[in-house]
mmCIF file of C-alpha atoms in Angstrom:
data_model
loop_
_atom_site.group_PDB
_atom_site.id
_atom_site.type_symbol
_atom_site.label_atom_id
_atom_site.label_comp_id
_atom_site.label_asym_id
_atom_site.label_seq_id
_atom_site.Cartn_x
_atom_site.Cartn_y
_atom_site.Cartn_z
ATOM 1 C CA UNK A 22 134.798 -114.729 -35.476
ATOM 2 C CA UNK A 23 131.956 -114.885 -37.457
ATOM 3 C CA UNK A 24 128.757 -112.407 -37.333
ATOM 4 C CA UNK A 25 126.027 -114.033 -37.714
ATOM 5 C CA UNK A 26 122.834 -112.642 -40.480
ATOM 6 C CA UNK A 27 119.714 -113.093 -38.990
ATOM 7 C CA UNK A 28 117.391 -111.333 -42.450
ATOM 8 C CA UNK A 29 117.195 -115.404 -43.561
ATOM 9 C CA UNK A 30 115.292 -116.349 -40.172
ATOM 10 C CA UNK A 31 113.581 -112.749 -40.323
ATOM 11 C CA UNK A 32 111.877 -113.441 -43.867
ATOM 12 C CA UNK A 33 111.085 -117.397 -42.293
ATOM 13 C CA UNK A 34 109.116 -115.940 -40.164
ATOM 14 C CA UNK A 35 107.529 -113.523 -41.741
ATOM 15 C CA UNK A 36 106.109 -116.675 -44.784
ATOM 16 C CA UNK A 37 105.301 -118.946 -41.644
ATOM 17 C CA UNK A 38 103.246 -116.002 -40.847
ATOM 18 C CA UNK A 39 101.453 -115.638 -44.576
ATOM 19 C CA UNK A 40 101.360 -118.623 -44.512
ATOM 20 C CA UNK A 41 99.483 -119.804 -41.290
ATOM 21 C CA UNK A 42 96.872 -116.636 -42.079
ATOM 22 C CA UNK A 43 95.760 -117.964 -45.622
ATOM 23 C CA UNK A 44 95.252 -121.213 -43.763
ATOM 24 C CA UNK A 45 93.245 -119.783 -40.474
ATOM 25 C CA UNK A 46 90.860 -117.011 -43.534
ATOM 26 C CA UNK A 47 90.303 -120.687 -45.086
ATOM 27 C CA UNK A 48 89.197 -122.754 -42.273
ATOM 28 C CA UNK A 49 86.972 -119.886 -41.028
ATOM 29 C CA UNK A 50 85.489 -118.999 -44.015
ATOM 30 C CA UNK A 51 84.470 -123.071 -44.022
ATOM 31 C CA UNK A 52 83.045 -122.563 -40.483
ATOM 32 C CA UNK A 53 81.567 -119.723 -41.379
ATOM 33 C CA UNK A 54 77.851 -120.955 -42.476
ATOM 34 C CA UNK A 55 76.325 -119.558 -45.484
ATOM 35 C CA UNK A 56 72.770 -117.365 -45.417
ATOM 36 C CA UNK A 57 71.810 -117.820 -49.079
ATOM 37 C CA UNK A 58 69.368 -115.224 -50.626
ATOM 38 C CA UNK A 59 65.710 -117.741 -50.836
ATOM 39 C CA UNK A 60 63.989 -114.367 -53.110
ATOM 40 C CA UNK A 61 60.530 -115.897 -54.362
ATOM 41 C CA UNK A 62 60.715 -118.693 -52.095
ATOM 42 C CA UNK A 63 63.480 -120.610 -53.933
ATOM 43 C CA UNK A 64 67.110 -120.520 -53.711
ATOM 44 C CA UNK A 65 69.028 -118.487 -56.157
ATOM 45 C CA UNK A 66 70.327 -120.994 -58.556
ATOM 46 C CA UNK A 67 67.283 -122.084 -59.399
ATOM 47 C CA UNK A 68 65.742 -118.645 -59.535
ATOM 48 C CA UNK A 69 68.657 -117.473 -62.012
ATOM 49 C CA UNK A 70 67.143 -119.913 -64.566
ATOM 50 C CA UNK A 71 64.334 -119.561 -64.214
ATOM 51 C CA UNK A 72 64.206 -115.959 -63.541
ATOM 52 C CA UNK A 73 62.267 -115.040 -66.908
ATOM 53 C CA UNK A 74 59.357 -117.614 -66.214
ATOM 54 C CA UNK A 75 59.064 -115.461 -62.944
ATOM 55 C CA UNK A 76 58.096 -112.559 -65.260
ATOM 56 C CA UNK A 77 56.388 -114.121 -68.290
ATOM 57 C CA UNK A 78 53.912 -116.243 -65.439
ATOM 58 C CA UNK A 79 53.508 -112.066 -63.717
ATOM 59 C CA UNK A 80 52.796 -111.041 -67.186
ATOM 60 C CA UNK A 81 50.337 -114.156 -67.834
ATOM 61 C CA UNK A 82 49.029 -114.074 -63.728
ATOM 62 C CA UNK A 83 47.970 -109.963 -64.412
ATOM 63 C CA UNK A 84 45.793 -111.066 -67.852
ATOM 64 C CA UNK A 85 43.915 -112.988 -66.950
ATOM 65 C CA UNK A 86 43.863 -111.699 -62.279
ATOM 66 C CA UNK A 87 44.336 -108.614 -60.280
ATOM 67 C CA UNK A 88 45.827 -108.582 -57.745
ATOM 68 C CA UNK A 89 45.738 -106.469 -54.502
ATOM 69 C CA UNK A 90 48.491 -106.075 -51.999
ATOM 70 C CA UNK A 91 47.508 -103.750 -48.797
ATOM 71 C CA UNK A 92 50.403 -102.976 -46.608
ATOM 72 C CA UNK A 93 49.303 -100.733 -43.197
ATOM 73 C CA UNK A 94 46.238 -99.316 -46.052
ATOM 74 C CA UNK A 95 48.669 -98.638 -48.673
ATOM 75 C CA UNK A 96 47.887 -101.076 -52.281
ATOM 76 C CA UNK A 97 50.845 -102.080 -53.685
ATOM 77 C CA UNK A 98 50.576 -104.292 -57.586
ATOM 78 C CA UNK A 99 52.416 -107.789 -58.219
ATOM 79 C CA UNK A 100 56.294 -106.120 -58.580
ATOM 80 C CA UNK A 101 59.270 -107.642 -58.977
ATOM 81 C CA UNK A 102 60.319 -104.404 -60.214
ATOM 82 C CA UNK A 103 63.071 -103.889 -56.218
ATOM 83 C CA UNK A 104 64.860 -106.878 -57.095
ATOM 84 C CA UNK A 105 67.081 -104.899 -59.469
ATOM 85 C CA UNK A 106 67.425 -101.830 -57.140
ATOM 86 C CA UNK A 107 69.428 -101.837 -54.193
ATOM 87 C CA UNK A 108 68.253 -100.027 -51.033
ATOM 88 C CA UNK A 109 70.007 -96.886 -51.492
ATOM 89 C CA UNK A 110 68.557 -97.061 -55.144
ATOM 90 C CA UNK A 111 65.688 -97.245 -53.417
ATOM 91 C CA UNK A 112 65.630 -94.103 -50.545
ATOM 92 C CA UNK A 113 66.133 -91.946 -53.395
ATOM 93 C CA UNK A 114 63.711 -93.485 -56.212
ATOM 94 C CA UNK A 115 61.229 -95.879 -54.811
ATOM 95 C CA UNK A 116 57.153 -95.830 -54.139
ATOM 96 C CA UNK A 117 57.308 -98.754 -51.866
ATOM 97 C CA UNK A 118 58.881 -96.206 -48.801
ATOM 98 C CA UNK A 119 58.435 -96.340 -45.592
ATOM 99 C CA UNK A 120 55.664 -99.121 -45.842
ATOM 100 C CA UNK A 121 55.719 -100.806 -42.276
ATOM 101 C CA UNK A 122 56.163 -99.879 -38.787
ATOM 102 C CA UNK A 123 57.756 -100.184 -35.798
ATOM 103 C CA UNK A 124 55.129 -102.531 -33.687
ATOM 104 C CA UNK A 125 51.553 -104.111 -35.565
ATOM 105 C CA UNK A 126 50.751 -104.000 -39.466
ATOM 106 C CA UNK A 127 48.390 -105.225 -41.866
ATOM 107 C CA UNK A 128 48.716 -107.487 -44.361
ATOM 108 C CA UNK A 129 45.269 -107.624 -47.250
ATOM 109 C CA UNK A 130 45.944 -109.919 -49.587
ATOM 110 C CA UNK A 131 43.572 -110.475 -52.455
ATOM 111 C CA UNK A 132 42.698 -111.396 -55.939
ATOM 112 C CA UNK A 133 40.368 -110.838 -58.657
ATOM 113 C CA UNK A 134 38.736 -112.635 -61.653
ATOM 114 C CA UNK A 135 38.772 -109.472 -64.275
ATOM 115 C CA UNK A 136 36.333 -111.510 -66.324
ATOM 116 C CA UNK A 137 33.708 -112.245 -63.020
ATOM 117 C CA UNK A 138 34.962 -108.909 -61.131
ATOM 118 C CA UNK A 139 34.859 -111.999 -57.908
ATOM 119 C CA UNK A 140 37.360 -112.720 -55.151
ATOM 120 C CA UNK A 141 39.434 -116.460 -56.077
ATOM 121 C CA UNK A 142 40.365 -118.034 -53.429
ATOM 122 C CA UNK A 143 44.090 -118.730 -54.151
ATOM 123 C CA UNK A 144 47.173 -120.875 -52.187
ATOM 124 C CA UNK A 145 50.085 -117.415 -50.459
ATOM 125 C CA UNK A 146 53.414 -118.335 -49.575
ATOM 126 C CA UNK A 147 55.189 -115.283 -48.280
ATOM 127 C CA UNK A 148 58.397 -114.077 -46.791
ATOM 128 C CA UNK A 149 59.127 -111.177 -44.403
ATOM 129 C CA UNK A 150 62.638 -110.129 -43.864
ATOM 130 C CA UNK A 151 65.523 -108.399 -43.004
ATOM 131 C CA UNK A 152 67.703 -107.687 -46.647
ATOM 132 C CA UNK A 153 70.819 -108.346 -43.916
ATOM 133 C CA UNK A 154 70.321 -111.716 -43.028
ATOM 134 C CA UNK A 155 67.529 -114.946 -42.366
ATOM 135 C CA UNK A 156 67.433 -114.668 -38.170
ATOM 136 C CA UNK A 157 64.268 -112.723 -38.367
ATOM 137 C CA UNK A 158 62.561 -114.505 -41.368
ATOM 138 C CA UNK A 159 59.016 -114.526 -40.790
ATOM 139 C CA UNK A 160 57.064 -116.956 -43.266
ATOM 140 C CA UNK A 161 53.522 -117.107 -43.987
ATOM 141 C CA UNK A 162 51.049 -119.515 -45.404
ATOM 142 C CA UNK A 163 47.190 -120.070 -45.939
ATOM 143 C CA UNK A 164 47.543 -122.161 -43.002
ATOM 144 C CA UNK A 165 48.509 -118.456 -40.948
ATOM 145 C CA UNK A 166 46.225 -116.284 -42.507
ATOM 146 C CA UNK A 167 42.917 -115.263 -41.510
ATOM 147 C CA UNK A 168 40.739 -115.751 -44.538
ATOM 148 C CA UNK A 169 36.967 -114.035 -45.332
ATOM 149 C CA UNK A 170 35.714 -113.942 -48.046
ATOM 150 C CA UNK A 171 38.752 -114.995 -50.775
ATOM 151 C CA UNK A 172 40.689 -112.031 -49.022
ATOM 152 C CA UNK A 173 42.810 -113.052 -47.090
ATOM 153 C CA UNK A 174 45.325 -110.878 -43.822
ATOM 154 C CA UNK A 175 46.909 -111.211 -41.063
ATOM 155 C CA UNK A 176 48.668 -108.828 -38.545
ATOM 156 C CA UNK A 177 53.186 -109.073 -38.590
ATOM 157 C CA UNK A 178 55.031 -107.931 -35.772
ATOM 158 C CA UNK A 179 57.705 -106.035 -36.443
ATOM 159 C CA UNK A 180 60.391 -105.377 -33.517
ATOM 160 C CA UNK A 181 63.059 -102.498 -35.095
ATOM 161 C CA UNK A 182 63.364 -100.215 -37.844
ATOM 162 C CA UNK A 183 65.141 -101.143 -40.871
ATOM 163 C CA UNK A 184 65.236 -102.417 -44.286
ATOM 164 C CA UNK A 185 62.277 -104.823 -44.971
ATOM 165 C CA UNK A 186 61.975 -107.469 -47.635
ATOM 166 C CA UNK A 187 58.656 -109.045 -48.294
ATOM 167 C CA UNK A 188 58.604 -112.356 -50.666
ATOM 168 C CA UNK A 189 56.292 -114.928 -52.322
ATOM 169 C CA UNK A 190 54.004 -116.182 -54.518
ATOM 170 C CA UNK A 191 50.017 -116.506 -55.074
ATOM 171 C CA UNK A 192 48.990 -119.386 -57.114
ATOM 172 C CA UNK A 193 44.921 -119.124 -58.300
ATOM 173 C CA UNK A 194 42.822 -123.214 -58.846
ATOM 174 C CA UNK A 195 43.738 -122.616 -61.863
ATOM 175 C CA UNK A 196 47.470 -123.288 -61.887
ATOM 176 C CA UNK A 197 48.097 -119.320 -62.683
ATOM 177 C CA UNK A 198 51.013 -118.129 -60.588
ATOM 178 C CA UNK A 199 52.049 -114.532 -59.268
ATOM 179 C CA UNK A 200 55.263 -113.604 -57.635
ATOM 180 C CA UNK A 201 55.973 -110.233 -55.499
ATOM 181 C CA UNK A 202 59.435 -108.906 -54.867
ATOM 182 C CA UNK A 203 58.920 -105.585 -52.662
ATOM 183 C CA UNK A 204 61.786 -103.833 -50.828
ATOM 184 C CA UNK A 205 60.783 -101.238 -47.929
ATOM 185 C CA UNK A 206 61.692 -100.269 -44.815
ATOM 186 C CA UNK A 207 60.715 -99.945 -40.787
ATOM 187 C CA UNK A 208 60.475 -96.683 -39.271
#
């Protein structure tokens, strides 16, 4: 009697299993939803294309206006520098550490004309989001802010500690736009 060799079946089994895992990986990846980064409230495709325009727009904006964003009485300037840093680098060298606290946070915006020294009427859109996903995004615009003497304010409730980004833009009635992107954390 001839002895059977089962090694070819073993290799066929491994090949079939590997091929099945490849198809399973591809189908799982297709079914997983994509969370696109919307820094500056535009798609990452447009951000990639227009980033230099955003930097130039901020420079032009700051020639005519003073921008103040106050988070829990800590005043911040029009800044997009944090977009260059990872969260670990920010922990070491950021000026924006511990801006938020768990609970209620006061956020105030105003733009002052450098020539007239008066607060300007502005259009604001901004978003506060977790650094990891977009499930807990908090979106704001003029309609959701309290306005008094061209100063815009709101109270933001943060449920849990963690890394947060605040990103958005302000636009004056003359059409000048200033963009901001600030990474921080809630303690």
